[in-house]
Structures are given as structure tokens and as C-alpha cells.
CSV table of C-alpha atoms in Angstrom, one decimal:
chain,number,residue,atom,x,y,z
A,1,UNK,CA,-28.8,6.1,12.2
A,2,UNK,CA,-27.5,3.1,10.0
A,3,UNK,CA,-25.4,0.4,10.7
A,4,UNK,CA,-24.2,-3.5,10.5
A,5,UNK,CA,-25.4,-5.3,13.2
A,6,UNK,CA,-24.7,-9.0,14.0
A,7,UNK,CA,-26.5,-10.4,16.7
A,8,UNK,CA,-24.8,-14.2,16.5
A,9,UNK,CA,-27.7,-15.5,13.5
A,10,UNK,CA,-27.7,-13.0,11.1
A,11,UNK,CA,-26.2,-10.2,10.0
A,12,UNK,CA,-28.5,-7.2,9.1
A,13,UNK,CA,-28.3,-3.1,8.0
A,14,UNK,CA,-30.4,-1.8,10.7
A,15,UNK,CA,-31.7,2.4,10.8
A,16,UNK,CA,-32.2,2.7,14.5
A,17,UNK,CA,-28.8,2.6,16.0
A,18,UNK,CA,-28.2,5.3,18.5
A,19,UNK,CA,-24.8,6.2,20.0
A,20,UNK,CA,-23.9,8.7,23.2
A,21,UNK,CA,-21.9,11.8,22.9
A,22,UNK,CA,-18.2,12.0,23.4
A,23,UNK,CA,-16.7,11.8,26.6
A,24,UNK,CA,-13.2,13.1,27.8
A,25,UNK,CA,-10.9,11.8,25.5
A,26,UNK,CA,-13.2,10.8,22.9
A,27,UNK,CA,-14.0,11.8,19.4
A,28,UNK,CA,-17.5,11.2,17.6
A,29,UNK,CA,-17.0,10.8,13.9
A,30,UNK,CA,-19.2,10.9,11.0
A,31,UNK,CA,-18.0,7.7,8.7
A,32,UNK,CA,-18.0,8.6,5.5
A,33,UNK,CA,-16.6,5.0,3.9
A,34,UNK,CA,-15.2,2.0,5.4
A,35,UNK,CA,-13.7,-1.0,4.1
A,36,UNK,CA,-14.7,-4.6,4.3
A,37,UNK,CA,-11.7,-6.5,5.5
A,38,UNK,CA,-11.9,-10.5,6.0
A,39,UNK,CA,-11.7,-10.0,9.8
A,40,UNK,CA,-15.1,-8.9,9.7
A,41,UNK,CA,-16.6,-11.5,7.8
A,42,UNK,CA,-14.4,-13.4,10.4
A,43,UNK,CA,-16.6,-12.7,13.3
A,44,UNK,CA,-19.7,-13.5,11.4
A,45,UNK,CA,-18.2,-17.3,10.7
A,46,UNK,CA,-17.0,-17.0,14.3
A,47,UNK,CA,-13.3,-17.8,13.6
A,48,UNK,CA,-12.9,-14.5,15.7
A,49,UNK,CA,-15.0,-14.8,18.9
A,50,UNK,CA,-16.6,-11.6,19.8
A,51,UNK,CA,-19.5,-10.8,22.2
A,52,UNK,CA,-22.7,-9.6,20.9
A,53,UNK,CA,-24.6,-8.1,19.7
A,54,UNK,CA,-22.1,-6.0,17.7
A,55,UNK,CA,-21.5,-3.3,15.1
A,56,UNK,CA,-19.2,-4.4,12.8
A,57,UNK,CA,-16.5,-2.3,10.9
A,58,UNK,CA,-13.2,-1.7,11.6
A,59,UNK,CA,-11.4,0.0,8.8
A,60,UNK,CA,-13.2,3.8,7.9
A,61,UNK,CA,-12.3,7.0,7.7
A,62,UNK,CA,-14.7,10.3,7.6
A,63,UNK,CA,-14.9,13.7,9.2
A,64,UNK,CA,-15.1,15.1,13.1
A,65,UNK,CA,-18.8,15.5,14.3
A,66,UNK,CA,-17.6,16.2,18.2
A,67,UNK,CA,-14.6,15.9,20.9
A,68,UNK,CA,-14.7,15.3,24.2
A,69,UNK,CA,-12.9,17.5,26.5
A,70,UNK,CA,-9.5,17.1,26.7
A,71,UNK,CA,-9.2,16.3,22.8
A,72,UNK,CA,-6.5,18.8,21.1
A,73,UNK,CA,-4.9,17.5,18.3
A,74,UNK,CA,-8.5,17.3,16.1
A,75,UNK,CA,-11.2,19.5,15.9
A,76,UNK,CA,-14.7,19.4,13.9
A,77,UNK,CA,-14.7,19.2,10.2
A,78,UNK,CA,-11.8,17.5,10.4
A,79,UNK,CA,-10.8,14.9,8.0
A,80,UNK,CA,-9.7,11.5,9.7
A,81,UNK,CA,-8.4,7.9,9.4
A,82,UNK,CA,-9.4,5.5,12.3
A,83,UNK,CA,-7.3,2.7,14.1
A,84,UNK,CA,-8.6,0.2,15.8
A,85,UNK,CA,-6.0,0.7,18.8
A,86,UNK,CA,-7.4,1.9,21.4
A,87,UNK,CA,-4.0,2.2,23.6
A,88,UNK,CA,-3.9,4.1,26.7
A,89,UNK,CA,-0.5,6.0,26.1
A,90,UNK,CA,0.5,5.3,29.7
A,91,UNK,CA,1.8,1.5,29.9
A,92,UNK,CA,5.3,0.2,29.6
A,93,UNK,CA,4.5,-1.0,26.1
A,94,UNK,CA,2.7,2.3,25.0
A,95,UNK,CA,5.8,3.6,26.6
A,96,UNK,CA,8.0,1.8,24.4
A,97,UNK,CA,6.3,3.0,21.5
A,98,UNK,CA,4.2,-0.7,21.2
A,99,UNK,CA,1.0,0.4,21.3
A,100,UNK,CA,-0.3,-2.5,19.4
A,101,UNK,CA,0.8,-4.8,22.6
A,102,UNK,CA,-1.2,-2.4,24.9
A,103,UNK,CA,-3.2,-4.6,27.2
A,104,UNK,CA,-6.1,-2.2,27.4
A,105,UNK,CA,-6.4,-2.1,23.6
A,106,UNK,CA,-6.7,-5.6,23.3
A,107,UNK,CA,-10.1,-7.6,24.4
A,108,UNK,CA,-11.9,-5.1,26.2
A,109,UNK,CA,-14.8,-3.5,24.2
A,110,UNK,CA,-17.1,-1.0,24.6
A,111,UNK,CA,-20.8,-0.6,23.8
A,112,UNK,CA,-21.1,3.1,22.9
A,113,UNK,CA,-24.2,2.1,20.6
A,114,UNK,CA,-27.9,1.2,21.6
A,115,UNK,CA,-30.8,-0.2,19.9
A,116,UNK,CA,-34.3,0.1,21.2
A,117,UNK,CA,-32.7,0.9,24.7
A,118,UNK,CA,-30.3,-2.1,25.0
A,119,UNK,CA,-26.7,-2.1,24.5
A,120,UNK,CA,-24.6,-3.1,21.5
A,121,UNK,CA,-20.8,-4.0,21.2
A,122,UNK,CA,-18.0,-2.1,19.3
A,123,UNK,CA,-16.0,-4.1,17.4
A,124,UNK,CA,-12.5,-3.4,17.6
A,125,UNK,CA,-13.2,-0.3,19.4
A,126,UNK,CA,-14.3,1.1,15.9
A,127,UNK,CA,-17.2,-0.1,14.3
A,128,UNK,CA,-16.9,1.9,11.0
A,129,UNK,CA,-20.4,0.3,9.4
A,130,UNK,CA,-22.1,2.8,11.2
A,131,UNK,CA,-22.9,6.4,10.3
A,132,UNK,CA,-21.3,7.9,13.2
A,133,UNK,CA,-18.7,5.7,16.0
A,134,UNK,CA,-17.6,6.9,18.6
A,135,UNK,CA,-13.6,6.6,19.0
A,136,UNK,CA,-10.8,7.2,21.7
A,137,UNK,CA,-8.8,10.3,20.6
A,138,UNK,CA,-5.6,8.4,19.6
A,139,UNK,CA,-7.6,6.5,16.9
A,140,UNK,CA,-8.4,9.3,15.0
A,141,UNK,CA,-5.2,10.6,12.8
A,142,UNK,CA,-6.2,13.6,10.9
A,143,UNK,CA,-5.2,13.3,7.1
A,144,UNK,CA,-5.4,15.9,4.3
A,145,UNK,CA,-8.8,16.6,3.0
A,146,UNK,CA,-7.4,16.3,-0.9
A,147,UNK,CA,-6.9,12.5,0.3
A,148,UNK,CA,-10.2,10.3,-0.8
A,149,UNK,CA,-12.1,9.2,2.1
A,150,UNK,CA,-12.7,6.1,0.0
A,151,UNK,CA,-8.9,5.6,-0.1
A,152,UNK,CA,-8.3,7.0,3.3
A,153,UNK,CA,-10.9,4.5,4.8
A,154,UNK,CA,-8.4,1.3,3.7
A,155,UNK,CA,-5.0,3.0,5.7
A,156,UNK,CA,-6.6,2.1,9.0
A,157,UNK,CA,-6.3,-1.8,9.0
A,158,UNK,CA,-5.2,-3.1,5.4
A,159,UNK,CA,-2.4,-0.7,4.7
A,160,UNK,CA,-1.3,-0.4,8.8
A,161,UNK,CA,-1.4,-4.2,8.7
A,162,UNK,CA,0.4,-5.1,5.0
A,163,UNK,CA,2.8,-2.3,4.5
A,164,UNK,CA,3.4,-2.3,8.5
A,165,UNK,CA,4.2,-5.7,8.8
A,166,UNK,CA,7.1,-4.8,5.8
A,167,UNK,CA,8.8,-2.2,7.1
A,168,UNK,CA,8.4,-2.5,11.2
A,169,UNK,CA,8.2,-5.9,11.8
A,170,UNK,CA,10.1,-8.0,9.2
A,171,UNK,CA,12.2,-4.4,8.4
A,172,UNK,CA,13.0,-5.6,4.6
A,173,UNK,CA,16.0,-4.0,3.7
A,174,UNK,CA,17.1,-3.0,0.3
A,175,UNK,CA,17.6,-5.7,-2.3
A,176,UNK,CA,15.9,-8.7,-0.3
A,177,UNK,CA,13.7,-11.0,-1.4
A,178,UNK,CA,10.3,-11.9,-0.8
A,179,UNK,CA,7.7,-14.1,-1.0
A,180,UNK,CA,3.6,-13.4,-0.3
A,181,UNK,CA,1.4,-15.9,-0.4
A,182,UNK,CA,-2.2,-14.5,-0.7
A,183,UNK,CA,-2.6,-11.6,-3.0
A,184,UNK,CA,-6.4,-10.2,-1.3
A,185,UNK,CA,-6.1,-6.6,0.3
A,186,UNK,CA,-3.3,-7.8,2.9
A,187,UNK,CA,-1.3,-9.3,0.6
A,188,UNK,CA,-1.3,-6.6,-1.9
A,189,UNK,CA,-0.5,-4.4,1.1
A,190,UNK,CA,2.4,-6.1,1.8
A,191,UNK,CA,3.6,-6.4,-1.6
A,192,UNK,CA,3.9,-2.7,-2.1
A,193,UNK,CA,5.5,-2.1,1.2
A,194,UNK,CA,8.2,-4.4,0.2
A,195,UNK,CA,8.9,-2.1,-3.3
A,196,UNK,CA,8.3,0.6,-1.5
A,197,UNK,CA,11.6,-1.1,1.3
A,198,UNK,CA,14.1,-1.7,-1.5
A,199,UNK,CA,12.8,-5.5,-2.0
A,200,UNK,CA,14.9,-6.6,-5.2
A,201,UNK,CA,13.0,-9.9,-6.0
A,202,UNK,CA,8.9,-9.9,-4.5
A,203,UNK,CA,7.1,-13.3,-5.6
A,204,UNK,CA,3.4,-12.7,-5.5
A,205,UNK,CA,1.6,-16.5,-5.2
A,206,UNK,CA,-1.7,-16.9,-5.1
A,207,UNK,CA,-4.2,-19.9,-6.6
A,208,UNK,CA,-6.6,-17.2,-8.8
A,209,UNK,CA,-4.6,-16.5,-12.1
A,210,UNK,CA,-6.9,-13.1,-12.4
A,211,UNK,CA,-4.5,-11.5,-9.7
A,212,UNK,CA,-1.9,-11.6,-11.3
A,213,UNK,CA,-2.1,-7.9,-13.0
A,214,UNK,CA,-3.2,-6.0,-9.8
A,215,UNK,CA,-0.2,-7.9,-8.0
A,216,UNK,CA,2.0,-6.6,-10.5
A,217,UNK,CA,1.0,-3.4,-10.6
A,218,UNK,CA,1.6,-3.1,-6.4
A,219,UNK,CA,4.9,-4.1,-7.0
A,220,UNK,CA,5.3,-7.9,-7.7
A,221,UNK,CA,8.1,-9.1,-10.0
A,222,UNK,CA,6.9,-12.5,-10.6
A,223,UNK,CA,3.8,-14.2,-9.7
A,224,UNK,CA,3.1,-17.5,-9.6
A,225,UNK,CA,0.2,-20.1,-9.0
A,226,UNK,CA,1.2,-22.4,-6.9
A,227,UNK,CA,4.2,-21.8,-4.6
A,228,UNK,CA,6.1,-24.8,-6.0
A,229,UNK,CA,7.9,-23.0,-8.2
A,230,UNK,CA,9.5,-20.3,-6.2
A,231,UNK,CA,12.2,-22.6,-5.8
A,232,UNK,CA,13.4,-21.8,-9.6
A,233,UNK,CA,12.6,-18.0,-8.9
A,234,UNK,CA,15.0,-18.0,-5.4
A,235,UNK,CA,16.9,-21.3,-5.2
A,236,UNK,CA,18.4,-20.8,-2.1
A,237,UNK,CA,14.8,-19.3,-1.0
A,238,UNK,CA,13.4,-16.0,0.4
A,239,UNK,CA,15.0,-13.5,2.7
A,240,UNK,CA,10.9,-13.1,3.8
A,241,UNK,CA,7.9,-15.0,3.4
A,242,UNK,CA,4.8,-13.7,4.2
A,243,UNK,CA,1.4,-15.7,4.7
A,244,UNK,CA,-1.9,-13.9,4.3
A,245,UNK,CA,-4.7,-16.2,4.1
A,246,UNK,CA,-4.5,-18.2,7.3
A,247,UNK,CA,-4.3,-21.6,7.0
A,248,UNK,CA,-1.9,-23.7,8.3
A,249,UNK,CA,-1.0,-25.6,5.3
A,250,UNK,CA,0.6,-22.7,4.1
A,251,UNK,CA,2.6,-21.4,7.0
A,252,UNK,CA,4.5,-25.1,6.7
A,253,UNK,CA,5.2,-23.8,3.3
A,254,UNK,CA,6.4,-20.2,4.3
A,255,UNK,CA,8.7,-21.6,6.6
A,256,UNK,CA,9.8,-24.1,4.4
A,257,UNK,CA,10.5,-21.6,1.5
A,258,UNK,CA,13.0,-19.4,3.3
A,259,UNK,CA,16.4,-19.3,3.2
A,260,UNK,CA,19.0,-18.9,5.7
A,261,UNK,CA,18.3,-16.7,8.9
A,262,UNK,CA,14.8,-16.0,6.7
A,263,UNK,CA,11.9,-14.7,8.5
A,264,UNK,CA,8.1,-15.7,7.7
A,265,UNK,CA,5.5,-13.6,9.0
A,266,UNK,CA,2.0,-14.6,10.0
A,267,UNK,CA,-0.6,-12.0,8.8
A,268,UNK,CA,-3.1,-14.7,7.9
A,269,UNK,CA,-5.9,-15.5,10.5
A,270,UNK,CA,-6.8,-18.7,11.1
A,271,UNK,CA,-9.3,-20.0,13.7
A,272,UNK,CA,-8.0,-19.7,17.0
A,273,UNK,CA,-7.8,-22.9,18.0
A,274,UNK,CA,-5.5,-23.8,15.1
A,275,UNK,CA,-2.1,-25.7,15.2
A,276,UNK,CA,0.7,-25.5,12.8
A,277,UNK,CA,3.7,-27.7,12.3
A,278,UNK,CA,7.9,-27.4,10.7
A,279,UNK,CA,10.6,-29.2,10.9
A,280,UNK,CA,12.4,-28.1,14.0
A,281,UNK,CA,15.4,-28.9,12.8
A,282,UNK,CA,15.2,-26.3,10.0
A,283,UNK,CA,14.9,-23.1,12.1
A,284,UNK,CA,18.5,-24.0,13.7
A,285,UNK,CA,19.4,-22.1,10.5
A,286,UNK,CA,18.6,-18.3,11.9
A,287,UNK,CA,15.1,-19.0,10.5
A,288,UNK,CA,12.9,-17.1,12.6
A,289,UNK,CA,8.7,-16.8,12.6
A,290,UNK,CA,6.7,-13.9,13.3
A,291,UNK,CA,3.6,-13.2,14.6
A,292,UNK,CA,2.4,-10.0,13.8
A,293,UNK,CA,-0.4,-7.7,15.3
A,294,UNK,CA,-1.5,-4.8,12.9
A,295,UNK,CA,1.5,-4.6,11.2
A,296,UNK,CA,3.3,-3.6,14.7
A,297,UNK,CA,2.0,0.0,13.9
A,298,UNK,CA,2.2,3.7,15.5
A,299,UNK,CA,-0.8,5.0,14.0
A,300,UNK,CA,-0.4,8.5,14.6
A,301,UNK,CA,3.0,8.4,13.0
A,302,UNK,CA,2.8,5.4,10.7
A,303,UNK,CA,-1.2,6.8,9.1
A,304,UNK,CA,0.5,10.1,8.3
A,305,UNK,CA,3.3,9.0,6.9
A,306,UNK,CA,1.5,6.5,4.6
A,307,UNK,CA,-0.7,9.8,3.5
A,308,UNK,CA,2.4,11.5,2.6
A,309,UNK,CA,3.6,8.5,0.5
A,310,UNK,CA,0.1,8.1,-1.8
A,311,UNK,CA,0.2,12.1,-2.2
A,312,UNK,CA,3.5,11.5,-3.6
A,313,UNK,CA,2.5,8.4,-5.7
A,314,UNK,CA,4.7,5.9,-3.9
A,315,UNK,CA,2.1,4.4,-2.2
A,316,UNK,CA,-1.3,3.0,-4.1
A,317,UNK,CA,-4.8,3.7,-2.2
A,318,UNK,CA,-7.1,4.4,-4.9
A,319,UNK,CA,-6.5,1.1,-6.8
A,320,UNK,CA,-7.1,-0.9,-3.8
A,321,UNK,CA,-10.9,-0.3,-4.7
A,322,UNK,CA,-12.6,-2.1,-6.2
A,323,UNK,CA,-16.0,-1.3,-6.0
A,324,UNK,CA,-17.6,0.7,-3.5
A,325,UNK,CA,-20.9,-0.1,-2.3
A,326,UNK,CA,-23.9,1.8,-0.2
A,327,UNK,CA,-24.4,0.3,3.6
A,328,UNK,CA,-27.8,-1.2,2.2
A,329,UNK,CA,-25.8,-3.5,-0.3
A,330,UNK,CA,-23.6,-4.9,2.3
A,331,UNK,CA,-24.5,-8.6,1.9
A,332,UNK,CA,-23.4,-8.3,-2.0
A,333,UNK,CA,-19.8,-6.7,-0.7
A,334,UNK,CA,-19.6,-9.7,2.1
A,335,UNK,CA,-20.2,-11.9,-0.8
A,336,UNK,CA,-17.8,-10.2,-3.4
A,337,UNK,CA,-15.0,-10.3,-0.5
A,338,UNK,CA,-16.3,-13.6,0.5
A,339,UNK,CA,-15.2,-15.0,-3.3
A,340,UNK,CA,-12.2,-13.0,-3.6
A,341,UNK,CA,-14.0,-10.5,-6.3
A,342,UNK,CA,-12.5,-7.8,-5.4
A,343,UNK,CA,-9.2,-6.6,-3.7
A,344,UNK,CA,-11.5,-3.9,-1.1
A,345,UNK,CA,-15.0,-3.2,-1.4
A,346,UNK,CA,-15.6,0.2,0.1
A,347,UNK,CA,-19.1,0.9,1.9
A,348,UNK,CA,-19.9,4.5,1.7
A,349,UNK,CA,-22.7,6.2,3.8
């Protein structure tokens, strides 16, 4: 079958991947599209270390092939969305309704995949550039089949992550204000979870004027350039800032735009060696910073309800594509997400 391999050199669309049948608590999927998120392309420039070789992908939805025994809640022919959490269900944190701080979904991966009789890597216990991945049964959320795949594909890390990190981590509240710096497929995310919380003022700033109509249309009220003048927009500055490129340059200046017992929240990945600074003596204000893990999400509660908000038009899926490509074409899609062409490019199999 076909997939995105990267062995550590070079990145290539191979046709001999093979992958093992479901075990107990597992479900094979046939990927019908999957999105090409920055933390892919991260891996590739190493600014997330992974071990290799691995098939990339972590953000696709398509339709049960095969479960394990043991698997219930889906069955084949099934339409589903995919998470990258692997949690065990079982842990204090799981327990607590956390599964994003589950140690056993974090930095353990699997190599369900071979290629010419030797192992390959999953990453982020997905690996959605393939035409079928093998998955643990609380990744796969069934969605309604009148709900694009193509759409349904981005819910599993973009709109978890963005519209997550609104409404369970910072928990905007009705007629706040907010600030996101970075308007790409996180940032766009996060804009429309903030309408969709109540946010009264939603400052969209990013360096590319050509963003500014899709930022708007998500939900932004104002959208600026250069954050230098959100100061005339919110004088006293933001209830929430949000950073969602990842450098540290710009997490100084989300902290530094907020206001009193303001929150900025790090979505942004930058390498992981990487230091930031503030003014200590500014956060003896209430100010508080977040980190924030895949939007803090409960998939199997938090992909459903985000299904039931596009089918009633509240929440926008369809317009985070901007182009969809086939597998073959991936190097043009890593370069289009690579320049900021497009908000999602959508591989399609």
C-alpha cells in the first residue's frame, strides 16, 4: 500500500508499505484524507525528534476496514475521525478525564507498519499518509457519514488543538477579548473557537496581509499586521493571547499584550531546546501562561461535539481546505504548507 515515509534524509511516497491486522483493542482503518499539519513537516526539519524510519500523518479520517476483539463502540464501514491519543483509559489522569497527560500516550510509538520485512515507526500513534493505519480503539470517534472525510480529516489535530485550547484550556467566557498571533490552520482554529465562546473583541495578527479575509471569515473582528497596534484595539490589553507559530519572540509579545489576570497560551511549537523570556515582575498581576497539549481534549466527547457544531453551521470545516492533493503530490502540499499557501492541504488516497 501507499504511504509517507521519512527515513531521517529524505522524505518519499513509497507503494510497498505493509501493516499487521488488528489486535485486541485495535481498529484498522482505511484513510480516506488526511491533513498536512506543520508538526509533520516538523519532524522532517527535526524540530520534533522522532525515531525512524517513520510514516508520517497524524490528522485523517476514513472508514473501518477491521477491529480487534474487544472493540464495541465501531464496527466496519464505519465513518471515523482519528486522534492521536492513544491513552489507556485506566491511569489517574485518564481517570480524571486528562487523557492528553496520559503517560502511555505520550513517547512511546509503535511500528505496526513494515517495508521489505523491517519495521517502521508510527508517528503519533496515527500515521494517516498511509492507505490503511492501524489505531487503538479510543482514537477512532465515529462521525456521521453526511460529514466530508476531507473536512472530517482536519477535526483530529487542527480543530482538537485550536478550538480545544479555546474552550478547555483558556475557557474564554462570553464577551472577552482575544488576541491570536498566527492565523495558519491553528490559529484560524482558535479564532473560531473564541466566536463560537462568546469572545466580544478577537484580534487576528499575522505578518501576510492575504489572511486577512479567511481570518475574518472564522470569526476575527480586527486583523492587524504587526501586533504593535493591538494596543489601540484593547488599551488595557487582552483577556487571552494566543501564540501559534512558535517562536519565542512572539510569546514575549503575548505575554506582554495581556491585561490583568490575562492568560497567553502556547500552541506554537518551537524547537525543543528553546528558551523564552518576560518580565517577571509583570505576571504578579494574575497574568498566567499556558502550556497546552492538543487543545487539552477528550476526543470521544470533544470530536463529536465539534461534528454536531459544523452540521449546524457554527463551526467551519469545509473552508479550512484549501486544496487537496493526491498522496503522490505530497512534496508540492509540504511546500504549499511550507510558504503558508494554504490554510490545510488535504491528501486524499
Amino acid at each position: 500500500m501507499r504511504g509517507v515515509v521519512f527515513d531521517g534524509k529524505r522524505t518519499e511516497v513509497v507503494d510497498d508499505l505493509e501493516i499487521r491486522d488488528p489486535g485486541p483493542g485495535e481498529v484498522l482503518v482505511a484513510v480516506a484524507a488526511a491533513g498536512l499539519c506543520h508538526s509533520d513537516l516538523s519532524v522532517i526539519d527535526g524540530t520534533i525528534p522522532f525515531p525512524l524510519p517513520v510514516v508520517l500523518g497524524h490528522e485523517g479520517a476514513g472508514v473501518v476496514e477491521a477491529v480487534g476483539a474487544g472493540v464495541s463502540h465501531v464496527a466496519p464501514g464505519d465513518h471515523v475521525s482519528l486522534s492521536t491519543l492513544a491513552s489507556c483509559g485506566a491511569c489517574a489522569q485518564c481517570d480524571r478525564g486528562r487523557p492528553t497527560m496520559c503517560r502511555k500516550a505520550i513517547g512511546m510509538p509503535g511500528q505496526p507498519f513494515s517495508r521489505g520485512g523491517k519495521p517502521l515507526y508510527q508517528f503519533a500513534s496515527n500515521s494517516a499518509f498511509a492507505e490503511r493505519t492501524l489505531v487503538k480503539a479510543v482514537q477512532a470517534v465515529r462521525i456521521p457519514v453526511d460529514l466530508p472525510l476531507t473536512s472530517a480529516a482536519l477535526i483530529g489535530c487542527g480543530v482538537l488543538t485550536g478550538v480545544g485550547a479555546v474552550l478547555n484550556r483558556a475557557k474564554v467566557d462570553r464577551g472577552e477579548s482575544v488576541v491570536v498571533i498566527g492565523t495558519g490552520g491553528i490559529g484560524l482554529n482558535v479564532i473560531q473557537g473564541a466566536r463560537i465562546a462568546g469572545a466580544l473583541t478577537i484580534v487576528a495578527v499575522d505578518s501576510n496581509p492575504e489572511k486577512e479575509a479567511v481570518a475574518r471569515q472564522f470569526g476575527a473582528t480586527h486583523f492587524l499586521t504587526s501586533a504593535d497596534g493591538v494596543r489601540e484595539i484593547l488599551p488595557s490589553g487582552a483577556d487571552h493571547a494566543f501564540e501559534c507559530v512558535g517562536r519565542t519572540e512572539l510569546i514575549r509579545t503575548a505575554i506582554d499584550l495581556l491585561d490583568r489576570h490575562g492568560q497567553a497560551v502556547l500552541l506554537g511549537v518551537p524547537a525543543a531546546t528553546a528558551e523564552a523570556s518576560f518580565l517577571v515582575s509583570s505576571m504578579y498581576l494574575d497574568k498566567s501562561i499556558l502550556g497546552c497539549r492538543y487543545g487539552s481534549s477528550r476526543p470521544q466527547r470533544d470530536i463529536a461535539l465539534y461534528a454536531d457544531l459544523y452540521r449546524e453551521g457554527r463551526l467551519l470545516l469545509d473552508e479550512l481546505v484549501t486544496e487537496t492533493y493526491p498522496v503522490e503530490d505530497f512534496a508540492k502540499a509540504a511546500d504549499d504548507a511550507h510558504h503558508g499557501r494554504v490554510a490545510r492541504g488535504v491528501l486524499v488516497f
